[in-house]
CSV table of C-alpha atoms in Angstrom, one decimal:
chain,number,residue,atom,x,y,z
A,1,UNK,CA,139.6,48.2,-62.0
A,2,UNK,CA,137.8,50.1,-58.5
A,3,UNK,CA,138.5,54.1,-60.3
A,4,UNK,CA,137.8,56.5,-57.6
A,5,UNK,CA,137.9,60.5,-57.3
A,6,UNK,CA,139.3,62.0,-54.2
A,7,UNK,CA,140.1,64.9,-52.0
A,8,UNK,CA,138.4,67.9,-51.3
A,9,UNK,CA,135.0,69.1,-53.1
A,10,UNK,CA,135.7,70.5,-56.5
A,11,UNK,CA,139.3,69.3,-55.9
A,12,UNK,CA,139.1,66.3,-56.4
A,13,UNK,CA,142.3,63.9,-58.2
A,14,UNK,CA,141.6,60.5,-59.6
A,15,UNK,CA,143.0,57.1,-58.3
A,16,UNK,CA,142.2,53.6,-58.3
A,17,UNK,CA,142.2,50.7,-56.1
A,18,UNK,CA,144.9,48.1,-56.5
A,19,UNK,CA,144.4,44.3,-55.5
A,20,UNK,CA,145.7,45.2,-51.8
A,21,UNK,CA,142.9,47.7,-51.2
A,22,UNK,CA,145.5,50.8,-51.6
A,23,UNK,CA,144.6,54.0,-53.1
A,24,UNK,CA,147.1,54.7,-55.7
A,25,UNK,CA,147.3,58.4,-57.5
A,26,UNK,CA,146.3,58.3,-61.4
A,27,UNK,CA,147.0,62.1,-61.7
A,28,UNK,CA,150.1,61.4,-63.8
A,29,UNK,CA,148.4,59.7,-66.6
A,30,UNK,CA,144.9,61.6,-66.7
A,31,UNK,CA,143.6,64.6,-65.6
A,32,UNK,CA,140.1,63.0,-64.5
A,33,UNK,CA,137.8,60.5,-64.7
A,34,UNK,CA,135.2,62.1,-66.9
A,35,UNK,CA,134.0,61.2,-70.7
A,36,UNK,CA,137.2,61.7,-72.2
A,37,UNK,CA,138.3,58.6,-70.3
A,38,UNK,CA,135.4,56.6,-70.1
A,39,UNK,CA,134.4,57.2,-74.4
A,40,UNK,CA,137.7,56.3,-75.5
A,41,UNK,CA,140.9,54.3,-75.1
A,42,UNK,CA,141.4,55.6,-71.2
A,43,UNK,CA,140.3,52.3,-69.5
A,44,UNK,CA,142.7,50.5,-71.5
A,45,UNK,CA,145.2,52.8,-70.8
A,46,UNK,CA,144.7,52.6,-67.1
A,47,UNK,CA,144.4,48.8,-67.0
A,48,UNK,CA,147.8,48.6,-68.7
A,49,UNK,CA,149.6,49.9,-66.5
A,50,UNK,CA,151.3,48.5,-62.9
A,51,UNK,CA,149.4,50.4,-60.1
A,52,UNK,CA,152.3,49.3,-58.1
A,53,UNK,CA,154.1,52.1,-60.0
A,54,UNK,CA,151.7,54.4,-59.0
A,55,UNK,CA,152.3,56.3,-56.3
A,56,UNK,CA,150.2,55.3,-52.7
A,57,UNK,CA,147.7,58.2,-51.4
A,58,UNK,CA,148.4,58.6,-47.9
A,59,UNK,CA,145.5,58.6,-44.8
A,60,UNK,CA,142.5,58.3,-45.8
A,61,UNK,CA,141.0,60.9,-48.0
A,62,UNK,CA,137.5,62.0,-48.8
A,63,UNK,CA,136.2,60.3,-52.1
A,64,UNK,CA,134.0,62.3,-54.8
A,65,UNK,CA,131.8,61.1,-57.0
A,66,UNK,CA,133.9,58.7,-58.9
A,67,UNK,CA,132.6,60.1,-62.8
A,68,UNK,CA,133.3,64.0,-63.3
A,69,UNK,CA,130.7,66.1,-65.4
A,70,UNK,CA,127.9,63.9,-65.5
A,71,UNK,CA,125.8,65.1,-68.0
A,72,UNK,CA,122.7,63.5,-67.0
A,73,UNK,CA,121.3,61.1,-64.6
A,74,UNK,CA,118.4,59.2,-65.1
A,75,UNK,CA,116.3,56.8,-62.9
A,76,UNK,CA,114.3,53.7,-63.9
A,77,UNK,CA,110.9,53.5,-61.4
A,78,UNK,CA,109.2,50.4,-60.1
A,79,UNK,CA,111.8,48.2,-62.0
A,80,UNK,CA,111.4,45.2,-58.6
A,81,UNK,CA,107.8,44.2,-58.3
A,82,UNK,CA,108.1,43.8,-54.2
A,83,UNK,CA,108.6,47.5,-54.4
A,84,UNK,CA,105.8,48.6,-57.0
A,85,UNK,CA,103.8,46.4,-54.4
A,86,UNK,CA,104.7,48.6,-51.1
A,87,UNK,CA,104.0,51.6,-52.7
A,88,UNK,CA,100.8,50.2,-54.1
A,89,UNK,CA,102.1,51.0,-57.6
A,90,UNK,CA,101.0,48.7,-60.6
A,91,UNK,CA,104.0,46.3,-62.2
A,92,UNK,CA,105.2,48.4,-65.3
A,93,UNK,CA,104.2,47.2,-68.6
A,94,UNK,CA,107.6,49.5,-70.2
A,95,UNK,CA,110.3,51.2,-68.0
A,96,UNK,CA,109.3,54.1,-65.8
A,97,UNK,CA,112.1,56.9,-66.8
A,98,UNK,CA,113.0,60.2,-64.6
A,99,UNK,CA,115.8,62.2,-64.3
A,100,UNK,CA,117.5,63.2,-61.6
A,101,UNK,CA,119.2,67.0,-61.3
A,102,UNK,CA,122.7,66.2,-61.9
A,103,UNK,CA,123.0,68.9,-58.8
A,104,UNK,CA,122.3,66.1,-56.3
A,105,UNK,CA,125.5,64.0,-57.2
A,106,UNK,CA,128.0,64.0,-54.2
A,107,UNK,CA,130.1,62.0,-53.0
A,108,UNK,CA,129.7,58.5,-51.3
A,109,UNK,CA,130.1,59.7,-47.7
A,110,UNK,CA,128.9,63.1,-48.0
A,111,UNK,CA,126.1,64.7,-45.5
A,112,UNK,CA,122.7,64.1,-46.7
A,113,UNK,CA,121.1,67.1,-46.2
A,114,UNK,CA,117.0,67.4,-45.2
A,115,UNK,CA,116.0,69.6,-47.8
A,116,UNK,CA,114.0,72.5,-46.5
A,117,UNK,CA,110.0,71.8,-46.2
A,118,UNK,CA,110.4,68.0,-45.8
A,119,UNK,CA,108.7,65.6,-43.9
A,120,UNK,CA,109.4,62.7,-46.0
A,121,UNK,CA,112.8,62.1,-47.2
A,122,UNK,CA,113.7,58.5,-48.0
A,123,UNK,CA,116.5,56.4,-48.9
A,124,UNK,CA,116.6,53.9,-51.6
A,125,UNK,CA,119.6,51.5,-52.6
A,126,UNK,CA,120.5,51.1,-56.3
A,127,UNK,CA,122.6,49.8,-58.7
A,128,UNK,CA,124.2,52.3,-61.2
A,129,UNK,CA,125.5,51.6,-64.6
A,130,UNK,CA,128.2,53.9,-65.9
A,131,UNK,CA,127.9,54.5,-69.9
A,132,UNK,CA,131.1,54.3,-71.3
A,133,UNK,CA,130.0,54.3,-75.4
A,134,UNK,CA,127.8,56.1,-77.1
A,135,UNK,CA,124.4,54.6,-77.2
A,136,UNK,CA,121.6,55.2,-79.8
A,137,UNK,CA,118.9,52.8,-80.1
A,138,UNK,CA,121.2,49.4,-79.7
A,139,UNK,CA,119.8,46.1,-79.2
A,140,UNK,CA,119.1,44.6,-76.2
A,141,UNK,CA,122.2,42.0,-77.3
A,142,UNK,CA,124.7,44.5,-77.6
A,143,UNK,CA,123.7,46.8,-74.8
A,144,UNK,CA,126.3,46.0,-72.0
A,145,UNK,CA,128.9,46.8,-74.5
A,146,UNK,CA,127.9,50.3,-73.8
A,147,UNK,CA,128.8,49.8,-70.5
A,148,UNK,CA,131.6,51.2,-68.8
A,149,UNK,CA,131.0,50.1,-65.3
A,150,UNK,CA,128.9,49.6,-62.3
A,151,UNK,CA,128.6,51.9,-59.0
A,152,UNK,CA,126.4,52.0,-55.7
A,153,UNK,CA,123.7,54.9,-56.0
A,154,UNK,CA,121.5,56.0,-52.9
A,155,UNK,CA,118.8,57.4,-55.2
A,156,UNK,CA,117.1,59.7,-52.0
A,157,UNK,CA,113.9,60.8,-52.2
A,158,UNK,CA,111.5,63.4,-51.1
A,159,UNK,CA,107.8,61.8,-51.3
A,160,UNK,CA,105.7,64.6,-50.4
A,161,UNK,CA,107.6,66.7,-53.0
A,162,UNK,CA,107.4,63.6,-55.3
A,163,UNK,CA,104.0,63.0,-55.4
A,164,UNK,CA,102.3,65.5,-53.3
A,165,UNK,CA,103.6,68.6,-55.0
A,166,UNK,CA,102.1,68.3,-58.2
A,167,UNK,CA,104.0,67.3,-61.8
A,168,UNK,CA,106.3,64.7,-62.1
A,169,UNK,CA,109.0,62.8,-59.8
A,170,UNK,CA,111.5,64.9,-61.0
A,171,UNK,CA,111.2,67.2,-57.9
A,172,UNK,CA,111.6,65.0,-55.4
A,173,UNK,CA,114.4,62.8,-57.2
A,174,UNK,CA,116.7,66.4,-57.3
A,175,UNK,CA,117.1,67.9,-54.3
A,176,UNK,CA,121.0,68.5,-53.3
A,177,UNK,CA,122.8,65.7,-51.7
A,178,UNK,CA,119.7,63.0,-53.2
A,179,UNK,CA,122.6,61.2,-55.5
A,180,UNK,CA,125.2,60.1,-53.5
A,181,UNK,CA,127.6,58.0,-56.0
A,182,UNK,CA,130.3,55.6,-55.2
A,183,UNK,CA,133.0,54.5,-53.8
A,184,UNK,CA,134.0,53.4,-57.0
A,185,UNK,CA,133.6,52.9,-60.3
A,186,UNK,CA,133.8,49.3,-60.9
A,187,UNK,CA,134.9,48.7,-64.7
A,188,UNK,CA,132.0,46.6,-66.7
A,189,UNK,CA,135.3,43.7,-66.8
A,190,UNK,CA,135.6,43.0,-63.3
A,191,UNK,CA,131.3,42.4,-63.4
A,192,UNK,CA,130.8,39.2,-65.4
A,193,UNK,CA,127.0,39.5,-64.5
A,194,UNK,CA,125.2,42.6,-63.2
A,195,UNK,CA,122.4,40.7,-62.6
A,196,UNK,CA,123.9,38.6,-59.8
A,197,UNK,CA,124.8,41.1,-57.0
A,198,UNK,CA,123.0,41.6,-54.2
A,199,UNK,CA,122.0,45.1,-52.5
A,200,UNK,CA,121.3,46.6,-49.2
A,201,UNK,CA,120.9,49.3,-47.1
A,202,UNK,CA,120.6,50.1,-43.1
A,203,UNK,CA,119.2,53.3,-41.1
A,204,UNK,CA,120.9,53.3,-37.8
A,205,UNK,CA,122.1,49.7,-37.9
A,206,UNK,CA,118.3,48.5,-38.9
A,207,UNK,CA,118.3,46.6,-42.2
A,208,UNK,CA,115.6,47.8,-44.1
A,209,UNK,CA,117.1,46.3,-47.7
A,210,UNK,CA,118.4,43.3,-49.0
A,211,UNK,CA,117.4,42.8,-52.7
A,212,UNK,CA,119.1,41.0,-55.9
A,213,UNK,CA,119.6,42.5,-59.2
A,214,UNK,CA,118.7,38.8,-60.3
A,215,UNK,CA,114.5,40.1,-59.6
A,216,UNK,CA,114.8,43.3,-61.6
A,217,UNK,CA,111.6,43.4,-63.8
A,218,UNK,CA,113.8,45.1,-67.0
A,219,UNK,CA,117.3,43.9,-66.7
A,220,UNK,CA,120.5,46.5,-67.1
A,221,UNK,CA,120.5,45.2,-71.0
A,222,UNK,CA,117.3,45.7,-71.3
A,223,UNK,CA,117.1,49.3,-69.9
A,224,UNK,CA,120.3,50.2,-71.3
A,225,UNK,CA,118.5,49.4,-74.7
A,226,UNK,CA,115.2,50.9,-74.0
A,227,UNK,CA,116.4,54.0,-72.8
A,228,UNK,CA,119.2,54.8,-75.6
A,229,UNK,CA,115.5,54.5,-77.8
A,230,UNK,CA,114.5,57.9,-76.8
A,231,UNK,CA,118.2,60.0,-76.0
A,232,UNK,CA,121.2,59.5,-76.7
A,233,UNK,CA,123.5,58.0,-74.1
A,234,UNK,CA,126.8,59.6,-73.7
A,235,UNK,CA,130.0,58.5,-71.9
A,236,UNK,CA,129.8,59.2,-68.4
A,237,UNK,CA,125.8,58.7,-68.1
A,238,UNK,CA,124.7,57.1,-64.9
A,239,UNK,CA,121.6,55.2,-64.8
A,240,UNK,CA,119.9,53.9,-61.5
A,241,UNK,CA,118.4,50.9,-62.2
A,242,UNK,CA,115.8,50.9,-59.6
A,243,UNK,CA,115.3,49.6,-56.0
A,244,UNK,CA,114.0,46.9,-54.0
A,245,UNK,CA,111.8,46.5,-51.1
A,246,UNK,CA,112.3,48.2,-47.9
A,247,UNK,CA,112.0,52.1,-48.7
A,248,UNK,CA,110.9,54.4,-45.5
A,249,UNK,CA,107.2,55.3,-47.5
A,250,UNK,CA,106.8,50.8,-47.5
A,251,UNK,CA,107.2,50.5,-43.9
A,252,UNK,CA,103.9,50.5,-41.4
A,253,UNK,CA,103.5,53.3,-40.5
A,254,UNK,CA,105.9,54.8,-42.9
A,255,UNK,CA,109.6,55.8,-41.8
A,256,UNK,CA,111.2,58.7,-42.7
A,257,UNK,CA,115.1,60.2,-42.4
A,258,UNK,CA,115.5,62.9,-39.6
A,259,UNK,CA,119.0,64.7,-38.8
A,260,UNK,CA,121.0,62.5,-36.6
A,261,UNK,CA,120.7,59.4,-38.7
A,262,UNK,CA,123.1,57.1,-40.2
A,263,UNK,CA,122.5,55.6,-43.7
A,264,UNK,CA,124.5,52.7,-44.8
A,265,UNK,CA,124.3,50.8,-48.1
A,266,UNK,CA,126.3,48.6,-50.2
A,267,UNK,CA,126.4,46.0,-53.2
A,268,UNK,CA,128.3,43.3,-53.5
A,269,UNK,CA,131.6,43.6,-55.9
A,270,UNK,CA,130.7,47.7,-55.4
A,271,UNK,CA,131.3,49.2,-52.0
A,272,UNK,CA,129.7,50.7,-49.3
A,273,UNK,CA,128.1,54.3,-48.4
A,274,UNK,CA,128.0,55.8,-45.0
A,275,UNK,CA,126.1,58.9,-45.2
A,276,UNK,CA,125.2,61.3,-41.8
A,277,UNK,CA,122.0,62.9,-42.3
A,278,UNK,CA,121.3,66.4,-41.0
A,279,UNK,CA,119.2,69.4,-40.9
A,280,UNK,CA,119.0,71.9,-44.0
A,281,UNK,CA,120.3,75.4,-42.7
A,282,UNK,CA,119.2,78.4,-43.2
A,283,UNK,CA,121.5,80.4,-44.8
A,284,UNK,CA,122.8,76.8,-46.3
A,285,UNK,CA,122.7,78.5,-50.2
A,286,UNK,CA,122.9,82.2,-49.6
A,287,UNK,CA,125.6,83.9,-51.2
């Protein structure tokens, strides 16, 4: 099943995607797609129904973040080796683990906003897996079980707050608008292998990635297992496995977002982004 959220920002309704491509409303059988659905029997109640009984959302609305109340994001670093290489990072030995502010999430086609300050905000494509059952400390063989589904993440980045400003990534992982998630949710059934998709991403009709999942260093089992070794992992978590080559801070000389750009990304199976990018304002969070 494609599960989406749409409509306006903090108004969103949930909906999926039937085989035609149509957006059909799921607002009489849940409320949203949060934990509630994604920890229990909701998936199976969703996939037994006809979604040709559903009703057919009209035009084309605005999608959300496809998950409500995340409760926490977190990011796996380094995890291809062509990109610990253009950074002139070392191969990890274990997982490099972040967070990311669960303040950044938006939705797939949202503004990306330049935070205030920057000079070197960067795009990166990623696959996100979608927890759907509790995880503490499982095995790497029954990991994906844990798995609700798979999304697209644009896992944005700020690299003079990231490694310029002292501390750890966290601060240039969290800025708002840094976690655009989506289209979809893609339920873990319709993905018989998450490490055979590719990924890729374009500034201004310039392909700067086009990776496979098949040359992660720590596969989604293996990071799924890892992580759920030091926190618990509820329904609803989202973790971004990592990116490939072809980040702004690799290029020579490096390449960074302005306003005015266009950001496109996509993995196979998953969907497509299309994010504008412009200028922080301001008065942007004033009250």
């Amino acid at each position: 099943m494609k599960l989406v959220r749409y409509g306006a920002p903090g108004k969103e309704k949930p909906g999926l995607i039937d085989t035609a491509g149509a957006l059909r409303d799921l607002s009489s059988i849940i409320k949203d797609i949060d934990a509630s659905v994604l920890g229990h029997d909701g998936l199976a109640r969703i996939a037994a129904i006809d979604p040709h009984t559903l009703p057919v959302v009209a035009n084309q609305p605005r999608y959300g973040t496809p998950i409500a109340h995340v409760s926490k994001m977190i990011c796996v670093g380094m995890n291809y080796a062509e990109h610990a290489a253009e950074t002139n990072s070392p191969v990890p030995e274990l997982p490099v683990i972040f967070m990311k502010a669960t303040s950044a999430i938006m939705g797939p086609n949202d503004d990306v906003i330049i935070p205030q300050g920057s000079v070197k905000t960067d795009w990166e494509v990623e696959l996100g897996v979608v927890i759907g059952k509790t995880a503490r400390s499982v095995t790497v063989e029954n990991a994906l079980a844990h798995v609700a589904g798979y999304l697209v993440v644009n896992d944005l980045s700020e690299r003079a707050f990231q490694f310029d400003h002292g501390g750890q990534w966290v601060k240039g992982k969290s800025c708002d608008t840094f976690g655009p998630l989506g289209p979809w949710l893609v339920t873990a059934d319709e993905i018989s292998d998450p490490q055979n998709l590719r990924l890729w991403l374009e500034v201004n009709g310039h392909r700067y990635q086009n990776g496979h999942t098949r040359t992660m260093i720590f596969n989604v089992a293996k990071l799924v297992s890892h992580i759920s070794r030091y926190m618990t992992l509820l329904p609803g978590d989202v973790i971004s496995t990592g990116t490939p080559s072809g980040v702004g801070l690799g290029q020579k000389p490096p390449i960074y977002l302005r306003p005015g750009d266009v950001i496109e990304l996509g993995i196979d199976g998953l969907g497509r982004q299309r994010q504008h990018v412009r200028a922080h304002a301001v008065d942007e969070h004033t009250a």
